[in-house]
Amino acid sequence: MIKDKIDVRDFIQKNYKPYTGDDSFLCGKTEKTKVIWDKAEALIEEEIEKGIVDIETTVFSGIANFEAGYIDRANEVVVGFQTDAPLKRIMNPYGGFRMLESSLKAYDYTMSDEMSDRFQEFRRTHNDGVFGAYTDEMKLVRSVGLLTGLPDAYGRGRIIGDYRRIALYGTERLISEKLRDFNELSNAPAIEDMIKSREELSMQIEALKAMEIMAKAYEYDISKPAQNANEAVQHFYFGYLAAIKENNGAAMSLGRNTAFLDVFIERDIEKGILTEESAQELIDQLVIKLRMVRHLRTPDYNTLFAGDPTWVTESIGGMGVDGRPLVTKTAYRFLNTLTNLTPAPEPNMTVLWSKDLPDNFKRYCAKMSIETGAIQYENDDLMRPIYGDDYGIACCVSPMKIGKDMQFFGARTNLAKALLYSVNEGKDEFKFSKDGSVIEVVSGIEPLKSDGPLIYDEVMDRFKAVMDKLAGIYVNTMNTIHCMHDKYAYESGQMALHDSSVHRYMAFGVAGLSIIADSLSAIKYAKVTPVRNEQGIAVDFKIDGEFPMFGNDDDRADQLAVEVLEYFSKELKKHQTYRNAEHTLSVLTITSNVVYGKKTGATPDGRGKGEPFAPGANPMHGRDTKGALASLNSVSKLPFEGVCQDGISNTFSIVPAALGRVESDRRNNLAGILDGYFAKKAFHLNVNVLSRELLMDAIANPSKYPTLTIRVSGYAVHFNRLTREQKEEVIKRTFHERV
Amino acid sequence: MKSANLHSVETMGLVDGPGIRTVFFLQGCPLKCSYCHNPDSQHFMGGNSITVDEVLNTAKRYREYYDASGGGVTFSGGEALMQGEFVAEAFKTLKENGISTCLDTSGYGVVRHYDSVLKYTDHILLDIKQVDDDEHFQLTGRNMDGIKHFIEVLKGFKGRVTIRHVMVPDQTDNYEMMDRILEMIASIQKKVDKIEILPYHKAGTEKYSQLNIPYKFEMVPAMDPVKAQVYEAYINARLETMKIMESEHLKAV
């Protein structure tokens, strides 16, 4: 008998119950959850204070390499930590050994000489591989910061395993499917691609077997399908746990699981073997586990990605292609953890917004945003036509079909710097050689013909020439990185939870978009004269006259941003990618907008040397003068489909009183803002509902706000974990506060 | 009159009438309220010119937000009724394009345009500053003839009215004040959907020092918002009772 294909979506569609009611059915936390959460919270607070709780230094990362760990076995209804104790971090050497060594050193830990020597003697890492194959040009664009945050010394992440498959099918079935796929490749010619595919399938099978061993340590058998809600949650979590034991990727996201888990929960409730209290207990305890995911990283990493984020992104809601909402009671239960367990940055709650979502759910999300500030919203009506109704978000804004797509994460290029290269003949404006001479980064960029004020067409021609060259370097750099990552740090556990034939994206990114739009606008509509140093490098700009700025719904400025994105995307697509991945692009900066700014000279829009960029696709602080919706409208014009299909992030902060005079007005207005913004084809909105005064008080009295959570670019952080500079930058951002 | 003198535009007005509204603040106000939070909008000189077409084209960009929230366009100020001819034309054009209109006013304007403005207005936010003639003059520089006349005119208004009052501690935070506001609006109470008591706050007063004009309310403390809520609950409860009594009375006769 031929069994049905692996198809989790089909199971959901045939069995789930959409829920259109309100939140009145929700329960608080149980006694057991209270005990667990109190212990967990105490540990998390200790960690915020100390920086780290512990590191497992006797063994390296791996799915089945750790003993079982508990926080309070009698009260844990969902079990499993990455190591044998909560918040104890894993040493993962495969991304890069030096990164591991400096992380240990930063926290005053050591591993045995034997482990260190043996590993380095017998094993190359991803980082070794990449630097062995990087060209001088690639090293140069990296060191001047034209390309930054590249995953060449750490795990790339951004891969979502379909963790639900463990619960639905059991590993036995998954292994037999993989064996069948392997055998199907047996007769194909043994060229490199085919050999690689077969080896990867073997590694995936080994990973599935390792998962069984891991689960067994916790006295669970995941070889067979889950029989009830408790097992469904637990087996699903084991799938994710395997991923975070094996990998330390920047973003280790969870997928889209609430409708799936809801089928098991509702079935048990109907059978009378589960109550609403115990259903909430399962979800609360799952979320506690997700809040305790940790990776060992250097403190430097934190200046780039503030607040030790793990991007356990869970995509919630959205609509089915058949028009039924994918909102279930478990979507509510998941969001309800923000009430039961106090707000927290992880898991990264991401609501897939559609105009057709049930009104009750829209109001509930708005309520939770107002109360907790812990939700981000992404446009399901934009994504569903491309990805169907079983996609999820990786990291902040990267959509992919669960179990069918994966992506090669590619950080981002500093486009503001690229623009400066166009007026500096390809030379860096910020970094000079040790002897003080200029560094030419991009060759063949002609000098400007005229000396005086910048001429738009002249600058644009050169900017395009810089982007042409940059696109080639960027694609080739990414190809090198991901070839080596597959070779030395392949995510066998996560890929075992994908279809064997997977669609790959290569996700490029840009930073500094609003600076580009404003700079080009200044050059076009005002008079901008470069101030050059003795070496002829433009180190400042004199601006005469006014010019339209991005963020005011003024097409003159906004279209410049659109034009640059379309052009750069087109240029990237001219270059062949590793494993024929599909090119995508994001406008996202995480919190690195501060670091990018630090390494970039003064720009023609009037931004001073070293000053922060605006985050993601946000307009520059204080330049949006017509109120928030004009600002949102500007961002909504940035093209998603086919251009910025790896996401466009936008962060919005508003004072509670400015949302409306009474609670019901506030909810309606926030839901209305989201409806309107997404109807305009915008992609993403981070919503913070808080005041600048509160944040200033939190800087002065951090102990008063141990768990204050704010949303930055595409994720949330504990405010206390930001650096001083990052805190100040957040405070500088526009707060909508008209009351 | 095809253009008006504009102070500024706020595209996300969430406390300026029903739903999400685009607010056009017109330049110039006949009242000079001591606590005014936009003293830069009082003078009739200055500002930028805006045409009816520009109002419509701006509003159209926010139609998705209006549709989602039951919002629309609000004209405020300054005092929008001082440029009534323009407001009437703009509202007429907006209504023709299916956009709801709201007027935020203190009831002082060019009287001959009132009827044409009200014809195209869906909602009015009416600010009642004071109930006593002398106090009103103290606070605003004008007596109460303007507001009283405007309330008379509103008897023929077809839309809804929201009454607003900025409550100042030791001046208007008492029940007698609340009762007298109700007396003032008794003739139009059927149209009044609610009364908002806005606690006087100190934010934004730095504009005075920037403009180099004295701020008469320097020494007046902010109104406790919780106390203001108590008065708001009281006055709205009484409003509802009066409405019921009126309809019972009408039924009886």
PDB file of N, CA and C in Angstrom, chain A residues 635-685:
ATOM      1  N   VAL A 635       6.445  54.083   3.486  1.00  0.00           N
ATOM      2  CA  VAL A 635       7.051  52.751   3.574  1.00  0.00           C
ATOM      3  C   VAL A 635       6.231  51.734   2.773  1.00  0.00           C
ATOM      4  N   SER A 636       4.916  51.932   2.735  1.00  0.00           N
ATOM      5  CA  SER A 636       4.055  50.967   2.034  1.00  0.00           C
ATOM      6  C   SER A 636       4.329  50.931   0.534  1.00  0.00           C
ATOM      7  N   LYS A 637       4.983  51.957   0.014  1.00  0.00           N
ATOM      8  CA  LYS A 637       5.260  51.987  -1.429  1.00  0.00           C
ATOM      9  C   LYS A 637       6.425  51.095  -1.831  1.00  0.00           C
ATOM     10  N   LEU A 638       7.222  50.662  -0.867  1.00  0.00           N
ATOM     11  CA  LEU A 638       8.383  49.840  -1.208  1.00  0.00           C
ATOM     12  C   LEU A 638       7.890  48.487  -1.722  1.00  0.00           C
ATOM     13  N   PRO A 639       8.402  48.040  -2.856  1.00  0.00           N
ATOM     14  CA  PRO A 639       7.836  46.865  -3.522  1.00  0.00           C
ATOM     15  C   PRO A 639       8.233  45.549  -2.855  1.00  0.00           C
ATOM     16  N   PHE A 640       7.253  44.692  -2.593  1.00  0.00           N
ATOM     17  CA  PHE A 640       7.513  43.386  -1.973  1.00  0.00           C
ATOM     18  C   PHE A 640       7.717  42.311  -3.041  1.00  0.00           C
ATOM     19  N   GLU A 641       6.661  41.999  -3.759  1.00  0.00           N
ATOM     20  CA  GLU A 641       6.709  40.844  -4.665  1.00  0.00           C
ATOM     21  C   GLU A 641       7.781  41.018  -5.745  1.00  0.00           C
ATOM     22  N   GLY A 642       8.657  40.056  -5.821  1.00  0.00           N
ATOM     23  CA  GLY A 642       9.673  40.061  -6.868  1.00  0.00           C
ATOM     24  C   GLY A 642      10.844  40.995  -6.608  1.00  0.00           C
ATOM     25  N   VAL A 643      10.730  41.872  -5.607  1.00  0.00           N
ATOM     26  CA  VAL A 643      11.830  42.800  -5.326  1.00  0.00           C
ATOM     27  C   VAL A 643      12.311  42.570  -3.886  1.00  0.00           C
ATOM     28  N   CYS A 644      11.597  43.137  -2.929  1.00  0.00           N
ATOM     29  CA  CYS A 644      12.009  42.971  -1.525  1.00  0.00           C
ATOM     30  C   CYS A 644      11.240  41.810  -0.902  1.00  0.00           C
ATOM     31  N   GLN A 645      11.340  40.670  -1.532  1.00  0.00           N
ATOM     32  CA  GLN A 645      10.519  39.544  -1.094  1.00  0.00           C
ATOM     33  C   GLN A 645      11.086  38.856   0.153  1.00  0.00           C
ATOM     34  N   ASP A 646      12.200  39.369   0.663  1.00  0.00           N
ATOM     35  CA  ASP A 646      12.662  38.846   1.946  1.00  0.00           C
ATOM     36  C   ASP A 646      12.264  39.779   3.093  1.00  0.00           C
ATOM     37  N   GLY A 647      11.355  40.711   2.795  1.00  0.00           N
ATOM     38  CA  GLY A 647      10.779  41.495   3.861  1.00  0.00           C
ATOM     39  C   GLY A 647      11.254  42.934   3.969  1.00  0.00           C
ATOM     40  N   ILE A 648      10.358  43.775   4.482  1.00  0.00           N
ATOM     41  CA  ILE A 648      10.606  45.211   4.628  1.00  0.00           C
ATOM     42  C   ILE A 648      10.178  45.569   6.040  1.00  0.00           C
ATOM     43  N   SER A 649      11.115  45.914   6.908  1.00  0.00           N
ATOM     44  CA  SER A 649      10.708  46.107   8.299  1.00  0.00           C
ATOM     45  C   SER A 649      10.483  47.577   8.630  1.00  0.00           C
ATOM     46  N   ASN A 650       9.474  47.799   9.464  1.00  0.00           N
ATOM     47  CA  ASN A 650       9.121  49.162   9.854  1.00  0.00           C
ATOM     48  C   ASN A 650       8.674  49.149  11.304  1.00  0.00           C
ATOM     49  N   THR A 651       9.230  50.039  12.094  1.00  0.00           N
ATOM     50  CA  THR A 651       8.922  50.075  13.517  1.00  0.00           C
ATOM     51  C   THR A 651       8.172  51.357  13.862  1.00  0.00           C
ATOM     52  N   PHE A 652       7.125  51.194  14.648  1.00  0.00           N
ATOM     53  CA  PHE A 652       6.187  52.280  14.901  1.00  0.00           C
ATOM     54  C   PHE A 652       5.990  52.374  16.411  1.00  0.00           C
ATOM     55  N   SER A 653       6.216  53.566  16.959  1.00  0.00           N
ATOM     56  CA  SER A 653       6.062  53.726  18.405  1.00  0.00           C
ATOM     57  C   SER A 653       5.031  54.798  18.694  1.00  0.00           C
ATOM     58  N   ILE A 654       4.118  54.470  19.558  1.00  0.00           N
ATOM     59  CA  ILE A 654       3.061  55.431  19.879  1.00  0.00           C
ATOM     60  C   ILE A 654       2.779  55.423  21.378  1.00  0.00           C
ATOM     61  N   VAL A 655       2.480  56.604  21.884  1.00  0.00           N
ATOM     62  CA  VAL A 655       2.116  56.767  23.287  1.00  0.00           C
ATOM     63  C   VAL A 655       0.670  56.279  23.457  1.00  0.00           C
ATOM     64  N   PRO A 656       0.388  55.510  24.523  1.00  0.00           N
ATOM     65  CA  PRO A 656      -0.960  54.932  24.660  1.00  0.00           C
ATOM     66  C   PRO A 656      -2.081  55.960  24.487  1.00  0.00           C
ATOM     67  N   ALA A 657      -1.943  57.126  25.135  1.00  0.00           N
ATOM     68  CA  ALA A 657      -3.015  58.118  25.092  1.00  0.00           C
ATOM     69  C   ALA A 657      -3.258  58.633  23.679  1.00  0.00           C
ATOM     70  N   ALA A 658      -2.221  58.608  22.843  1.00  0.00           N
ATOM     71  CA  ALA A 658      -2.375  59.102  21.476  1.00  0.00           C
ATOM     72  C   ALA A 658      -3.187  58.152  20.608  1.00  0.00           C
ATOM     73  N   LEU A 659      -3.346  56.909  21.080  1.00  0.00           N
ATOM     74  CA  LEU A 659      -4.123  55.935  20.304  1.00  0.00           C
ATOM     75  C   LEU A 659      -5.623  56.142  20.449  1.00  0.00           C
ATOM     76  N   GLY A 660      -6.025  56.910  21.437  1.00  0.00           N
ATOM     77  CA  GLY A 660      -7.449  57.127  21.642  1.00  0.00           C
ATOM     78  C   GLY A 660      -7.714  57.421  23.101  1.00  0.00           C
ATOM     79  N   ARG A 661      -8.905  57.983  23.365  1.00  0.00           N
ATOM     80  CA  ARG A 661      -9.171  58.399  24.741  1.00  0.00           C
ATOM     81  C   ARG A 661      -9.552  57.229  25.636  1.00  0.00           C
ATOM     82  N   VAL A 662     -10.282  56.268  25.103  1.00  0.00           N
ATOM     83  CA  VAL A 662     -10.683  55.125  25.938  1.00  0.00           C
ATOM     84  C   VAL A 662     -10.190  53.833  25.297  1.00  0.00           C
ATOM     85  N   GLU A 663     -10.145  52.795  26.123  1.00  0.00           N
ATOM     86  CA  GLU A 663      -9.577  51.509  25.714  1.00  0.00           C
ATOM     87  C   GLU A 663     -10.185  50.984  24.411  1.00  0.00           C
ATOM     88  N   SER A 664     -11.507  51.052  24.293  1.00  0.00           N
ATOM     89  CA  SER A 664     -12.135  50.484  23.084  1.00  0.00           C
ATOM     90  C   SER A 664     -11.725  51.282  21.849  1.00  0.00           C
ATOM     91  N   ASP A 665     -11.604  52.612  21.985  1.00  0.00           N
ATOM     92  CA  ASP A 665     -11.126  53.428  20.858  1.00  0.00           C
ATOM     93  C   ASP A 665      -9.710  53.027  20.472  1.00  0.00           C
ATOM     94  N   ARG A 666      -8.886  52.782  21.482  1.00  0.00           N
ATOM     95  CA  ARG A 666      -7.484  52.449  21.211  1.00  0.00           C
ATOM     96  C   ARG A 666      -7.370  51.163  20.410  1.00  0.00           C
ATOM     97  N   ARG A 667      -8.154  50.170  20.819  1.00  0.00           N
ATOM     98  CA  ARG A 667      -8.118  48.887  20.096  1.00  0.00           C
ATOM     99  C   ARG A 667      -8.611  49.068  18.669  1.00  0.00           C
ATOM    100  N   ASN A 668      -9.740  49.778  18.525  1.00  0.00           N
ATOM    101  CA  ASN A 668     -10.283  49.970  17.181  1.00  0.00           C
ATOM    102  C   ASN A 668      -9.321  50.746  16.310  1.00  0.00           C
ATOM    103  N   ASN A 669      -8.715  51.769  16.879  1.00  0.00           N
ATOM    104  CA  ASN A 669      -7.804  52.595  16.082  1.00  0.00           C
ATOM    105  C   ASN A 669      -6.561  51.817  15.672  1.00  0.00           C
ATOM    106  N   LEU A 670      -6.012  51.036  16.601  1.00  0.00           N
ATOM    107  CA  LEU A 670      -4.816  50.273  16.245  1.00  0.00           C
ATOM    108  C   LEU A 670      -5.148  49.227  15.176  1.00  0.00           C
ATOM    109  N   ALA A 671      -6.283  48.550  15.348  1.00  0.00           N
ATOM    110  CA  ALA A 671      -6.693  47.572  14.329  1.00  0.00           C
ATOM    111  C   ALA A 671      -6.938  48.293  12.996  1.00  0.00           C
ATOM    112  N   GLY A 672      -7.497  49.488  13.063  1.00  0.00           N
ATOM    113  CA  GLY A 672      -7.746  50.270  11.842  1.00  0.00           C
ATOM    114  C   GLY A 672      -6.455  50.696  11.159  1.00  0.00           C
ATOM    115  N   ILE A 673      -5.473  51.070  11.950  1.00  0.00           N
ATOM    116  CA  ILE A 673      -4.172  51.440  11.380  1.00  0.00           C
ATOM    117  C   ILE A 673      -3.581  50.238  10.643  1.00  0.00           C
ATOM    118  N   LEU A 674      -3.649  49.068  11.283  1.00  0.00           N
ATOM    119  CA  LEU A 674      -3.091  47.860  10.653  1.00  0.00           C
ATOM    120  C   LEU A 674      -3.864  47.504   9.386  1.00  0.00           C
ATOM    121  N   ASP A 675      -5.193  47.567   9.462  1.00  0.00           N
ATOM    122  CA  ASP A 675      -6.008  47.279   8.274  1.00  0.00           C
ATOM    123  C   ASP A 675      -5.660  48.231   7.125  1.00  0.00           C
ATOM    124  N   GLY A 676      -5.587  49.524   7.455  1.00  0.00           N
ATOM    125  CA  GLY A 676      -5.331  50.523   6.415  1.00  0.00           C
ATOM    126  C   GLY A 676      -3.947  50.378   5.814  1.00  0.00           C
ATOM    127  N   TYR A 677      -2.973  50.214   6.677  1.00  0.00           N
ATOM    128  CA  TYR A 677      -1.571  50.108   6.246  1.00  0.00           C
ATOM    129  C   TYR A 677      -1.388  48.881   5.351  1.00  0.00           C
ATOM    130  N   PHE A 678      -1.953  47.754   5.767  1.00  0.00           N
ATOM    131  CA  PHE A 678      -1.770  46.541   4.969  1.00  0.00           C
ATOM    132  C   PHE A 678      -2.622  46.561   3.703  1.00  0.00           C
ATOM    133  N   ALA A 679      -3.757  47.274   3.746  1.00  0.00           N
ATOM    134  CA  ALA A 679      -4.536  47.429   2.505  1.00  0.00           C
ATOM    135  C   ALA A 679      -3.721  48.210   1.481  1.00  0.00           C
ATOM    136  N   LYS A 680      -2.797  49.035   1.949  1.00  0.00           N
ATOM    137  CA  LYS A 680      -1.932  49.794   1.043  1.00  0.00           C
ATOM    138  C   LYS A 680      -0.734  48.943   0.597  1.00  0.00           C
ATOM    139  N   LYS A 681      -0.795  47.652   0.854  1.00  0.00           N
ATOM    140  CA  LYS A 681       0.218  46.690   0.414  1.00  0.00           C
ATOM    141  C   LYS A 681       1.543  46.835   1.162  1.00  0.00           C
ATOM    142  N   ALA A 682       1.488  47.372   2.356  1.00  0.00           N
ATOM    143  CA  ALA A 682       2.704  47.407   3.179  1.00  0.00           C
ATOM    144  C   ALA A 682       2.996  45.999   3.661  1.00  0.00           C
ATOM    145  N   PHE A 683       4.224  45.775   4.112  1.00  0.00           N
ATOM    146  CA  PHE A 683       4.603  44.412   4.454  1.00  0.00           C
ATOM    147  C   PHE A 683       4.607  44.129   5.953  1.00  0.00           C
ATOM    148  N   HIS A 684       5.203  45.003   6.747  1.00  0.00           N
ATOM    149  CA  HIS A 684       5.458  44.654   8.153  1.00  0.00           C
ATOM    150  C   HIS A 684       5.327  45.873   9.060  1.00  0.00           C
ATOM    151  N   LEU A 685       4.846  45.643  10.270  1.00  0.00           N
ATOM    152  CA  LEU A 685       4.854  46.708  11.270  1.00  0.00           C
ATOM    153  C   LEU A 685       5.127  46.140  12.662  1.00  0.00           C
TER     154      LEU A 685
END
